[in-house]
Amino acid sequence: MSSVADEYFCYHCYMDFSGKLKKINELKTEIEKLGPLDPALIKNLDDWYRVELTYTSNAIEGNTLTRQETAQVIEKDISVEGKTLNELLEAKNHSQAVDFITNFARKNKARSTTTLPVILDIHKLILQKIDDTNAGRLRTVSVRVAGSVAIFPNPAKVADITEGLIVWLAENHSHPATKALEAHYRLVSIHPFTDGNGRVARLLMNLVLLENNFPPLVVPKESRRPYIISLEKGQTVGDTNDYYKFMYEQLIVSMEKYLEMVKEKK
């Protein structure tokens, strides 16, 4: 089973990212020096990330809600004129999924407890009331991404390759940042669902980060193009250097933003 996954994930990453990991470690140390946060500050941060992760992740997938409109839908349950029902549901669903991974991570610090049912639960939250037939279920059909030449695994292999991902998550002991980024890359490259793959992959990545006491990684809407191009380069020619370079940089920016927000409010 895992051999199928290992065979599928043959790619090349030859760049030296030790400098970026050194910076990440320095920022992690600085975060740890902050000590335990006040419950009110934790809630404030949770509220911010719920909106920010939802807005950016959905925007990457084509949702047209602005950051302010996303906050309205999530925090006040206010409908937005001119937006589709699906766009509103995507905001509500993703916000619930952010709460799910946040709470799950707090109960499972530094433990690799992510199972297939956990990933399916995340997907079910993402697609609930949008596509209940496929929500929380692995795909049984072939899929393509519009405008991309990437080829994803045959549906007959999806279950085995996804199970291989779960085994890998349990057995991988690399740097938490590297593990989180690779978990994202693996899941989005398996494309185990008919829809919602990118959002679930980013949530899985952040679940791994949160379990290891890192703040969430935010991929800005403005960075959609380099993000997508770097992923496709890995999926089509097996070169993940641009992907890791881009994502490590996003993690550094996200950690710096976290420190800035906490220091402002402490």
XYZ file of N, CA and C in Angstrom:
798
model
N 0.838 -1.203 0.000
C 0.000 0.000 0.000
C 0.868 1.247 0.000
N 1.780 1.366 0.983
C 2.612 2.561 1.035
C 3.566 2.627 -0.136
N 3.906 1.451 -0.722
C 4.825 1.461 -1.854
C 4.205 2.164 -3.056
N 2.876 2.049 -3.201
C 2.195 2.753 -4.282
C 2.389 4.254 -4.107
N 2.230 4.727 -2.874
C 2.400 6.151 -2.599
C 3.844 6.575 -2.819
N 4.785 5.762 -2.355
C 6.197 6.104 -2.509
C 6.576 6.193 -3.976
N 6.058 5.268 -4.769
C 6.353 5.267 -6.200
C 5.774 6.506 -6.865
N 4.610 6.941 -6.405
C 3.962 8.101 -7.009
C 4.716 9.389 -6.680
N 5.248 9.471 -5.467
C 5.920 10.702 -5.044
C 7.422 10.636 -5.271
N 7.813 10.520 -6.526
C 9.218 10.615 -6.919
C 9.428 12.009 -7.507
N 10.063 12.889 -6.759
C 10.302 14.233 -7.250
C 11.660 14.707 -6.754
N 12.102 15.820 -7.269
C 13.456 16.287 -6.987
C 13.431 17.657 -6.316
N 14.156 17.758 -5.204
C 14.321 19.018 -4.499
C 15.796 19.124 -4.131
N 16.553 19.827 -4.952
C 18.001 19.858 -4.785
C 18.504 21.151 -4.159
N 17.647 22.137 -3.958
C 18.086 23.397 -3.361
C 18.350 23.229 -1.869
N 19.256 24.024 -1.344
C 19.584 24.005 0.077
C 18.706 25.034 0.790
N 17.796 24.536 1.620
C 16.890 25.427 2.335
C 17.287 25.598 3.799
N 18.530 25.263 4.131
C 18.980 25.354 5.523
C 18.890 26.784 6.052
N 19.134 27.769 5.180
C 19.036 29.164 5.605
C 17.623 29.538 6.008
N 16.647 29.071 5.231
C 15.249 29.378 5.540
C 14.810 28.634 6.804
N 15.258 27.389 6.960
C 14.907 26.637 8.165
C 15.558 27.261 9.395
N 16.753 27.798 9.236
C 17.417 28.492 10.349
C 16.585 29.695 10.779
N 16.094 30.462 9.812
C 15.243 31.611 10.116
C 13.953 31.167 10.789
N 13.365 30.085 10.291
C 12.134 29.546 10.882
C 12.384 29.125 12.326
N 13.506 28.469 12.586
C 13.843 28.052 13.952
C 14.031 29.259 14.868
N 14.647 30.310 14.351
C 14.848 31.530 15.144
C 13.504 32.166 15.505
N 12.600 32.208 14.537
C 11.273 32.765 14.796
C 10.498 31.896 15.775
N 10.655 30.580 15.657
C 9.982 29.657 16.579
C 10.476 29.889 18.005
N 11.770 30.079 18.166
C 12.332 30.359 19.489
C 11.764 31.658 20.053
N 11.649 32.661 19.191
C 11.089 33.943 19.618
C 9.634 33.789 20.042
N 8.890 32.962 19.326
C 7.490 32.701 19.688
C 7.412 32.005 21.039
N 8.280 31.026 21.254
C 8.277 30.283 22.514
C 8.611 31.180 23.696
N 9.448 32.190 23.474
C 9.830 33.116 24.547
C 8.660 33.987 25.001
N 7.620 34.071 24.189
C 6.444 34.854 24.567
C 5.724 34.236 25.754
N 5.922 32.922 25.933
C 5.270 32.228 27.032
C 3.788 32.015 26.780
N 3.070 31.482 27.780
C 1.632 31.238 27.624
C 0.880 32.540 27.353
N -0.068 32.467 26.454
C -0.846 33.656 26.107
C -2.125 33.723 26.929
N -2.568 34.926 27.182
C -3.814 35.150 27.898
C -4.980 34.584 27.081
N -5.962 33.950 27.733
C -7.102 33.379 27.000
C -7.812 34.380 26.089
N -7.893 35.629 26.522
C -8.548 36.647 25.689
C -7.750 36.902 24.415
N -6.421 36.865 24.521
C -5.572 37.056 23.345
C -5.673 35.853 22.413
N -5.733 34.664 22.991
C -5.885 33.450 22.180
C -7.178 33.525 21.378
N -8.260 33.944 22.025
C -9.542 34.073 21.316
C -9.444 35.109 20.201
N -8.767 36.214 20.488
C -8.594 37.266 19.493
C -7.844 36.740 18.277
N -6.789 35.976 18.516
C -6.011 35.387 17.423
C -6.839 34.362 16.659
N -7.583 33.539 17.393
C -8.446 32.543 16.746
C -9.434 33.220 15.805
N -10.030 34.309 16.269
C -11.010 35.030 15.453
C -10.358 35.584 14.188
N -9.141 36.112 14.320
C -8.444 36.683 13.169
C -8.098 35.606 12.156
N -7.537 34.488 12.638
C -7.138 33.419 11.721
C -8.344 32.756 11.061
N -9.453 32.675 11.793
C -10.660 32.075 11.209
C -11.071 32.839 9.950
N -11.044 34.151 10.022
C -11.406 34.984 8.867
C -10.304 34.970 7.818
N -9.061 35.177 8.247
C -7.958 35.316 7.288
C -7.723 34.032 6.497
N -7.702 32.900 7.178
C -7.494 31.625 6.477
C -8.659 31.312 5.550
N -9.866 31.630 6.001
C -11.048 31.379 5.174
C -11.049 32.272 3.939
N -10.807 33.546 4.143
C -10.799 34.490 3.018
C -9.743 34.107 1.986
N -8.510 33.896 2.430
C -7.420 33.640 1.484
C -7.562 32.289 0.795
N -7.905 31.256 1.553
C -8.000 29.922 0.956
C -9.127 29.854 -0.061
N -10.269 30.444 0.269
C -11.384 30.455 -0.680
C -11.089 31.338 -1.889
N -10.414 32.465 -1.662
C -10.080 33.367 -2.772
C -9.167 32.680 -3.777
N -8.243 31.876 -3.289
C -7.350 31.127 -4.175
C -8.153 30.209 -5.090
N -9.292 29.725 -4.590
C -10.133 28.815 -5.372
C -11.189 29.552 -6.191
N -11.156 30.882 -6.190
C -12.069 31.643 -7.042
C -13.244 32.297 -6.350
N -13.357 32.138 -5.030
C -14.437 32.795 -4.294
C -14.222 34.311 -4.330
N -15.279 35.074 -4.618
C -15.134 36.524 -4.817
C -15.455 37.359 -3.577
N -15.744 36.728 -2.451
C -15.975 37.490 -1.225
C -14.706 38.241 -0.830
N -14.858 39.495 -0.428
C -13.722 40.248 0.090
C -13.439 39.794 1.522
N -12.342 40.267 2.079
C -12.016 39.939 3.468
C -13.125 40.436 4.397
N -13.592 41.658 4.168
C -14.648 42.230 5.008
C -15.952 41.448 4.865
N -16.290 41.073 3.641
C -17.518 40.297 3.417
C -17.408 38.921 4.054
N -16.224 38.330 3.989
C -16.006 37.031 4.627
C -16.245 37.136 6.127
N -15.738 38.200 6.734
C -15.939 38.414 8.172
C -17.422 38.586 8.497
N -18.153 39.319 7.647
C -19.589 39.510 7.855
C -20.324 38.180 7.877
N -19.996 37.336 6.908
C -20.676 36.044 6.787
C -20.353 35.157 7.982
N -19.079 35.130 8.371
C -18.634 34.242 9.443
C -19.088 34.733 10.816
N -18.850 36.000 11.080
C -19.049 36.521 12.434
C -20.472 36.984 12.711
N -21.182 37.442 11.664
C -22.513 37.999 11.884
C -23.606 37.255 11.129
N -23.201 36.242 10.359
C -24.149 35.453 9.567
C -25.000 36.355 8.673
N -24.336 37.375 8.103
C -25.021 38.326 7.223
C -24.805 37.927 5.769
N -25.877 37.863 5.010
C -25.765 37.561 3.588
C -25.181 38.765 2.854
N -24.515 38.501 1.735
C -23.877 39.573 0.964
C -24.535 39.647 -0.407
N -25.058 40.811 -0.721
C -25.760 40.998 -1.994
C -24.816 40.769 -3.173
N -25.317 40.054 -4.177
C -24.545 39.831 -5.390
C -23.626 38.628 -5.346
N -23.603 37.925 -4.219
C -22.763 36.735 -4.094
C -23.634 35.487 -4.161
N -23.070 34.414 -4.682
C -23.836 33.176 -4.818
C -23.973 32.480 -3.469
N -24.964 31.608 -3.377
C -25.162 30.834 -2.151
C -23.928 29.984 -1.860
N -23.341 29.400 -2.907
C -22.152 28.574 -2.700
C -20.996 29.368 -2.107
N -20.826 30.613 -2.539
C -19.742 31.431 -1.996
C -19.951 31.687 -0.508
N -21.195 31.919 -0.121
C -21.503 32.141 1.292
C -21.282 30.859 2.090
N -21.709 29.732 1.522
C -21.514 28.447 2.196
C -20.034 28.103 2.319
N -19.258 28.434 1.293
C -17.818 28.170 1.349
C -17.172 28.903 2.519
N -17.624 30.127 2.777
C -17.081 30.891 3.904
C -17.470 30.253 5.235
N -18.744 29.932 5.388
C -19.206 29.319 6.636
C -18.539 27.966 6.863
N -18.466 27.175 5.805
C -17.886 25.836 5.928
C -16.409 25.885 6.289
N -15.671 26.746 5.597
C -14.231 26.812 5.860
C -13.957 27.304 7.274
N -14.752 28.244 7.748
C -14.545 28.747 9.109
C -14.746 27.629 10.129
N -15.716 26.750 9.882
C -15.933 25.607 10.770
C -14.764 24.628 10.697
N -14.205 24.475 9.501
C -13.058 23.582 9.340
C -11.828 24.138 10.054
N -11.652 25.465 10.038
C -10.545 26.087 10.778
C -10.708 25.820 12.271
N -11.918 25.965 12.781
C -12.173 25.662 14.192
C -11.873 24.198 14.492
N -12.231 23.327 13.564
C -12.004 21.891 13.753
C -10.521 21.586 13.902
N -9.681 22.092 12.978
C -8.249 21.766 13.061
C -7.600 22.448 14.265
N -8.079 23.639 14.619
C -7.525 24.344 15.780
C -7.777 23.554 17.053
N -9.005 23.109 17.246
C -9.357 22.332 18.437
C -8.685 20.966 18.432
N -8.618 20.343 17.259
C -7.975 19.029 17.152
C -6.501 19.139 17.522
N -5.832 20.164 17.021
C -4.400 20.342 17.290
C -4.139 20.579 18.772
N -4.996 21.333 19.419
C -4.793 21.625 20.843
C -4.936 20.376 21.707
N -5.677 19.414 21.212
C -5.830 18.159 21.951
C -4.733 17.155 21.627
N -3.993 17.409 20.556
C -3.021 16.415 20.074
C -1.664 17.045 19.793
N -1.177 17.853 20.713
C 0.093 18.541 20.514
C 1.236 17.553 20.287
N 1.998 17.809 19.213
C 3.219 17.047 18.897
C 2.966 15.552 18.753
N 1.738 15.177 18.436
C 1.443 13.762 18.195
C 0.861 13.611 16.793
N 1.354 12.611 16.068
C 0.865 12.378 14.702
C -0.397 11.528 14.769
N -1.517 12.174 15.020
C -2.776 11.446 15.193
C -3.738 11.689 14.037
N -3.240 12.285 12.965
C -4.100 12.540 11.813
C -4.354 11.238 11.067
N -5.592 10.818 11.053
C -5.998 9.587 10.383
C -6.822 9.941 9.149
N -7.143 8.931 8.358
C -7.995 9.177 7.197
C -9.349 9.745 7.611
N -9.997 9.210 8.668
C -11.269 9.814 9.082
C -11.160 11.304 9.423
N -10.017 11.733 9.963
C -9.834 13.155 10.276
C -9.834 13.981 8.991
N -9.090 13.521 7.990
C -9.043 14.233 6.707
C -10.418 14.227 6.042
N -11.121 13.112 6.137
C -12.466 13.038 5.561
C -13.426 13.971 6.293
N -13.251 14.099 7.611
C -14.090 15.028 8.381
C -13.853 16.471 7.939
N -12.580 16.817 7.695
C -12.263 18.165 7.217
C -12.946 18.409 5.872
N -12.835 17.427 4.978
C -13.450 17.571 3.657
C -14.970 17.667 3.755
N -15.551 16.893 4.658
C -17.005 16.935 4.826
C -17.455 18.329 5.264
N -16.698 18.948 6.151
C -17.023 20.310 6.580
C -16.933 21.291 5.411
N -15.921 21.125 4.572
C -15.701 22.034 3.444
C -16.840 21.970 2.426
N -17.355 20.767 2.169
C -18.375 20.613 1.113
C -19.805 20.447 1.625
N -20.013 20.514 2.946
C -21.368 20.318 3.466
C -22.337 21.350 2.885
N -23.496 20.882 2.499
C -24.573 21.686 1.907
C -24.238 22.212 0.507
N -23.013 21.957 0.052
C -22.625 22.328 -1.314
C -22.669 21.106 -2.212
N -22.094 20.009 -1.723
C -22.100 18.737 -2.456
C -22.090 17.610 -1.438
N -23.250 17.371 -0.824
C -23.337 16.364 0.233
C -23.082 14.950 -0.279
N -23.272 14.733 -1.569
C -23.027 13.400 -2.135
C -21.554 13.026 -2.035
N -20.678 13.986 -2.282
C -19.238 13.714 -2.281
C -18.514 14.196 -1.033
N -19.185 14.938 -0.178
C -18.549 15.471 1.030
C -18.070 14.342 1.932
N -16.787 14.365 2.279
C -16.229 13.351 3.171
C -15.984 12.014 2.517
N -15.943 11.987 1.182
C -15.737 10.726 0.461
C -14.602 10.872 -0.555
N -13.769 9.834 -0.660
C -12.720 9.818 -1.669
C -13.357 9.701 -3.047
N -12.720 10.280 -4.026
C -13.282 10.268 -5.376
C -13.201 8.877 -6.013
N -14.157 8.617 -6.875
C -14.177 7.365 -7.644
C -14.160 7.668 -9.139
N -13.850 8.916 -9.471
C -13.794 9.345 -10.869
C -12.473 10.066 -11.111
N -12.116 10.214 -12.379
C -10.912 10.965 -12.733
C -11.181 12.462 -12.584
N -10.131 13.224 -12.271
C -10.280 14.673 -12.121
C -9.155 15.393 -12.854
N -9.447 16.597 -13.280
C -8.449 17.486 -13.883
C -8.641 18.877 -13.293
N -7.592 19.678 -13.336
C -7.688 21.075 -12.912
C -7.715 21.940 -14.159
N -8.700 22.814 -14.255
C -8.840 23.673 -15.432
C -7.568 24.482 -15.665
N -7.076 24.427 -16.897
C -5.891 25.188 -17.258
C -4.579 24.543 -16.884
N -4.637 23.349 -16.291
C -3.416 22.659 -15.872
C -3.222 21.377 -16.671
N -1.955 21.013 -16.882
C -1.661 19.755 -17.577
C -1.306 18.655 -16.579
N -1.410 18.955 -15.289
C -1.096 17.957 -14.258
C -2.050 16.776 -14.360
N -1.501 15.588 -14.187
C -2.293 14.357 -14.218
C -2.311 13.772 -12.810
N -3.500 13.461 -12.318
C -3.650 12.946 -10.964
C -3.889 11.437 -10.983
N -3.664 10.760 -9.857
C -3.771 9.302 -9.821
C -5.120 8.767 -10.304
N -5.056 7.600 -10.917
C -6.265 6.884 -11.317
C -7.142 6.675 -10.084
N -8.466 6.862 -10.218
C -9.344 6.706 -9.051
C -9.219 5.351 -8.369
N -8.840 4.327 -9.123
C -8.678 2.997 -8.531
C -7.517 2.951 -7.541
N -6.577 3.905 -7.658
C -5.404 3.933 -6.775
C -5.530 4.950 -5.642
N -6.557 5.776 -5.697
C -6.665 6.890 -4.751
C -6.701 6.424 -3.298
N -7.481 5.400 -2.994
C -7.594 4.937 -1.606
C -6.245 4.471 -1.070
N -5.522 3.676 -1.862
C -4.218 3.173 -1.421
C -3.206 4.301 -1.243
N -3.176 5.227 -2.193
C -2.204 6.320 -2.107
C -2.534 7.236 -0.929
N -3.813 7.464 -0.680
C -4.207 8.299 0.456
C -3.865 7.614 1.772
N -4.070 6.309 1.850
C -3.665 5.562 3.049
C -2.152 5.646 3.227
N -1.432 5.644 2.105
C 0.017 5.801 2.167
C 0.405 7.147 2.762
N -0.375 8.184 2.460
C -0.141 9.502 3.043
C -0.305 9.456 4.564
N -1.305 8.732 5.028
C -1.541 8.614 6.472
C -0.368 7.914 7.151
N 0.127 6.841 6.522
C 1.300 6.133 7.057
C 2.494 7.080 7.101
N 2.690 7.827 6.030
C 3.801 8.777 5.956
C 3.691 9.821 7.066
N 2.495 10.350 7.310
C 2.299 11.340 8.366
C 2.700 10.787 9.727
N 2.389 9.523 9.965
C 2.703 8.904 11.257
C 4.187 8.607 11.413
N 4.852 8.278 10.304
C 6.241 7.819 10.379
C 7.267 8.904 10.075
N 6.839 10.021 9.511
C 7.781 11.068 9.121
C 8.191 11.905 10.336
N 9.499 12.064 10.519
C 10.007 12.815 11.669
C 10.930 13.950 11.230
N 10.676 14.499 10.063
C 11.471 15.624 9.575
C 11.071 16.895 10.327
N 11.719 17.988 10.014
C 11.383 19.274 10.627
C 9.884 19.523 10.446
N 9.170 19.960 11.497
C 7.718 20.159 11.382
C 7.302 21.043 10.209
N 8.108 22.069 9.913
C 7.770 22.947 8.786
C 7.849 22.189 7.474
N 8.909 21.406 7.314
C 9.080 20.609 6.095
C 7.971 19.576 5.971
N 7.653 18.932 7.082
C 6.595 17.922 7.080
C 5.251 18.539 6.695
N 4.956 19.710 7.230
C 3.683 20.374 6.924
C 3.579 20.718 5.446
N 4.672 21.259 4.888
C 4.656 21.644 3.476
C 4.562 20.422 2.574
N 5.243 19.343 2.959
C 5.173 18.139 2.130
C 3.802 17.480 2.242
N 3.198 17.521 3.428
C 1.844 16.975 3.586
C 0.879 17.692 2.644
N 1.007 19.006 2.581
C 0.182 19.799 1.662
C 0.431 19.388 0.223
N 1.708 19.286 -0.150
C 2.052 18.938 -1.533
C 1.526 17.548 -1.889
N 1.703 16.599 -0.993
C 1.256 15.229 -1.265
C -0.257 15.164 -1.441
N -0.996 15.786 -0.530
C -2.451 15.668 -0.623
C -2.987 16.347 -1.875
N -2.493 17.548 -2.169
C -3.019 18.249 -3.341
C -2.605 17.546 -4.630
N -1.515 16.781 -4.586
C -1.070 16.046 -5.772
C -1.809 14.719 -5.934
N -2.279 14.161 -4.833
C -3.149 12.981 -4.924
C -4.513 13.404 -5.471
N -4.950 14.603 -5.051
C -6.278 15.105 -5.441
C -7.334 14.034 -5.130
N -7.447 13.656 -3.845
C -8.304 12.520 -3.496
C -9.801 12.796 -3.553
N -10.175 14.055 -3.758
C -11.591 14.412 -3.747
C -12.032 15.004 -5.086
N -13.327 14.995 -5.310
C -13.855 15.595 -6.545
C -13.728 17.114 -6.518
N -13.737 17.682 -5.325
C -13.607 19.138 -5.168
C -13.089 19.419 -3.760
N -12.509 20.592 -3.569
C -12.051 20.984 -2.238
C -10.646 20.534 -1.891
N -9.906 20.005 -2.864
C -8.577 19.457 -2.578
C -7.596 20.509 -2.056
N -7.564 21.678 -2.694
C -6.640 22.718 -2.262
C -6.932 23.195 -0.854
N -8.198 23.408 -0.558
C -8.569 23.885 0.776
C -8.246 22.848 1.844
N -8.530 21.577 1.554
C -8.213 20.524 2.524
C -6.702 20.395 2.703
N -5.949 20.509 1.614
C -4.486 20.410 1.698
C -3.911 21.527 2.558
N -4.421 22.737 2.401
C -3.925 23.851 3.216
C -4.329 23.689 4.674
N -5.493 23.142 4.919
C -5.922 22.881 6.294
C -5.081 21.773 6.927
N -4.766 20.731 6.159
C -3.900 19.666 6.674
C -2.528 20.231 7.020
N -1.977 21.037 6.137
C -0.688 21.689 6.389
C -0.729 22.462 7.705
N -1.774 23.230 7.910
C -1.866 24.030 9.124
C -2.159 23.192 10.351
N -2.818 22.075 10.176
C -3.007 21.153 11.293
C -1.654 20.641 11.785
N -0.788 20.247 10.857
C 0.555 19.778 11.228
C 1.327 20.898 11.927
N 1.245 22.104 11.408
C 1.939 23.235 12.033
C 1.402 23.504 13.436
N 0.101 23.542 13.586
C -0.509 23.824 14.886
C -0.165 22.753 15.912
N -0.140 21.501 15.490
C 0.216 20.414 16.407
C 1.634 20.571 16.943
N 2.462 21.271 16.188
C 3.856 21.472 16.583
C 4.129 22.900 17.064
N 3.066 23.566 17.507
C 3.165 24.897 18.119
C 3.687 25.985 17.180
N 3.387 25.844 15.908
C 3.641 26.901 14.930
C 2.329 27.633 14.670
N 2.388 28.910 14.313
C 1.163 29.584 13.869
C 0.788 29.104 12.474
N -0.453 29.313 12.061
C -0.867 28.894 10.718
C -0.105 29.630 9.623
N 0.025 28.966 8.489
C 0.635 29.568 7.305
C -0.482 30.117 6.428
N -0.391 31.379 6.085
C -1.375 32.028 5.217
C -0.771 32.213 3.831
N -1.443 31.678 2.810
C -1.045 31.938 1.423
C -1.910 33.092 0.931
N -1.334 34.279 0.740
C -2.142 35.444 0.358
C -2.810 35.268 -1.003
N -3.958 35.884 -1.147
C -4.664 35.868 -2.429
C -3.764 36.394 -3.544
N -2.971 37.418 -3.226
C -2.105 38.052 -4.220
C -0.999 37.116 -4.706
N -0.738 36.064 -3.945
C 0.327 35.116 -4.302
C -0.217 33.865 -4.981
N -1.476 33.922 -5.387
C -2.106 32.744 -5.986
C -1.310 32.207 -7.175
N -0.904 33.099 -8.078
C -0.238 32.647 -9.301
C 1.085 31.918 -9.021
N 2.035 32.505 -8.275
C 3.272 31.764 -8.003
C 3.032 30.486 -7.212
N 2.034 30.492 -6.354
C 1.674 29.296 -5.584
C 1.229 28.175 -6.521
N 0.294 28.469 -7.410
C -0.228 27.470 -8.343
C 0.863 27.001 -9.306
N 1.655 27.936 -9.818
C 2.718 27.578 -10.766
C 3.746 26.664 -10.109
N 4.109 26.954 -8.860
C 5.105 26.121 -8.175
C 4.575 24.711 -7.924
N 3.301 24.612 -7.600
C 2.690 23.292 -7.420
C 2.683 22.509 -8.726
N 2.252 23.173 -9.782
C 2.153 22.494 -11.077
C 3.524 22.054 -11.585
N 4.555 22.826 -11.311
C 5.906 22.442 -11.727
C 6.314 21.135 -11.064
N 5.976 20.986 -9.806
C 6.269 19.736 -9.123
C 5.455 18.586 -9.676
N 4.192 18.844 -9.962
C 3.292 17.789 -10.422
C 3.548 17.364 -11.859
N 4.137 18.238 -12.667
C 4.324 17.918 -14.088
C 5.739 17.476 -14.435
N 6.747 18.091 -13.804
C 8.136 17.717 -14.136
C 8.912 17.209 -12.929
N 8.240 17.124 -11.773
C 8.886 16.558 -10.594
C 9.860 17.477 -9.890
N 9.827 18.769 -10.195
C 10.747 19.730 -9.584
C 9.984 20.553 -8.545
N 10.266 20.295 -7.261
C 9.542 20.987 -6.189
C 10.338 22.124 -5.560
N 11.458 22.490 -6.163
C 12.289 23.546 -5.579
C 11.537 24.866 -5.425
N 10.845 25.284 -6.478
C 10.094 26.545 -6.417
C 8.992 26.473 -5.365
N 8.369 25.307 -5.265
C 7.298 25.127 -4.282
C 7.821 25.337 -2.868
N 8.895 24.636 -2.520
C 9.416 24.754 -1.158
C 9.960 26.152 -0.885
N 10.624 26.731 -1.849
C 11.140 28.095 -1.677
C 9.991 29.056 -1.381
N 8.943 28.969 -2.191
C 7.788 29.844 -2.016
C 7.119 29.615 -0.662
N 6.893 28.356 -0.310
C 6.143 28.051 0.905
C 6.942 28.338 2.174
N 8.240 28.062 2.170
C 9.056 28.442 3.332
C 8.990 29.955 3.543
N 9.045 30.694 2.456
C 8.970 32.159 2.560
C 7.618 32.601 3.123
N 6.536 31.941 2.706
C 5.211 32.274 3.236
C 5.123 31.947 4.719
N 5.768 30.862 5.135
C 5.752 30.503 6.554
C 6.514 31.543 7.372
N 7.647 31.988 6.862
C 8.427 33.020 7.558
C 7.597 34.294 7.718
N 6.949 34.725 6.646
C 6.099 35.921 6.705
C 4.957 35.715 7.704
N 4.355 34.528 7.697
C 3.242 34.230 8.603
C 3.691 34.248 10.058
N 4.883 33.719 10.327
C 5.409 33.708 11.695
C 5.737 35.126 12.157
N 6.284 35.916 11.262
C 6.583 37.313 11.603
C 5.296 38.084 11.891
N 4.248 37.823 11.122
C 2.955 38.466 11.337
C 2.380 38.065 12.691
N 2.501 36.790 13.034
C 2.015 36.293 14.322
C 2.721 37.018 15.465
N 4.043 37.102 15.394
C 4.811 37.790 16.435
C 4.394 39.250 16.554
N 4.203 39.884 15.423
C 3.787 41.291 15.409
C 2.442 41.469 16.100
N 1.481 40.602 15.788
C 0.147 40.718 16.377
C 0.179 40.479 17.880
N 0.927 39.463 18.307
C 0.983 39.141 19.735
C 1.661 40.260 20.514
N 2.762 40.764 20.000
C 3.495 41.825 20.705
C 2.675 43.109 20.800
N 1.848 43.356 19.806
C 0.991 44.546 19.828
C -0.047 44.480 20.939
N -0.483 43.259 21.249
C -1.612 43.091 22.157
C -1.211 42.651 23.560
N 0.065 42.282 23.744
C 0.491 41.829 25.078
C 0.710 43.018 26.012
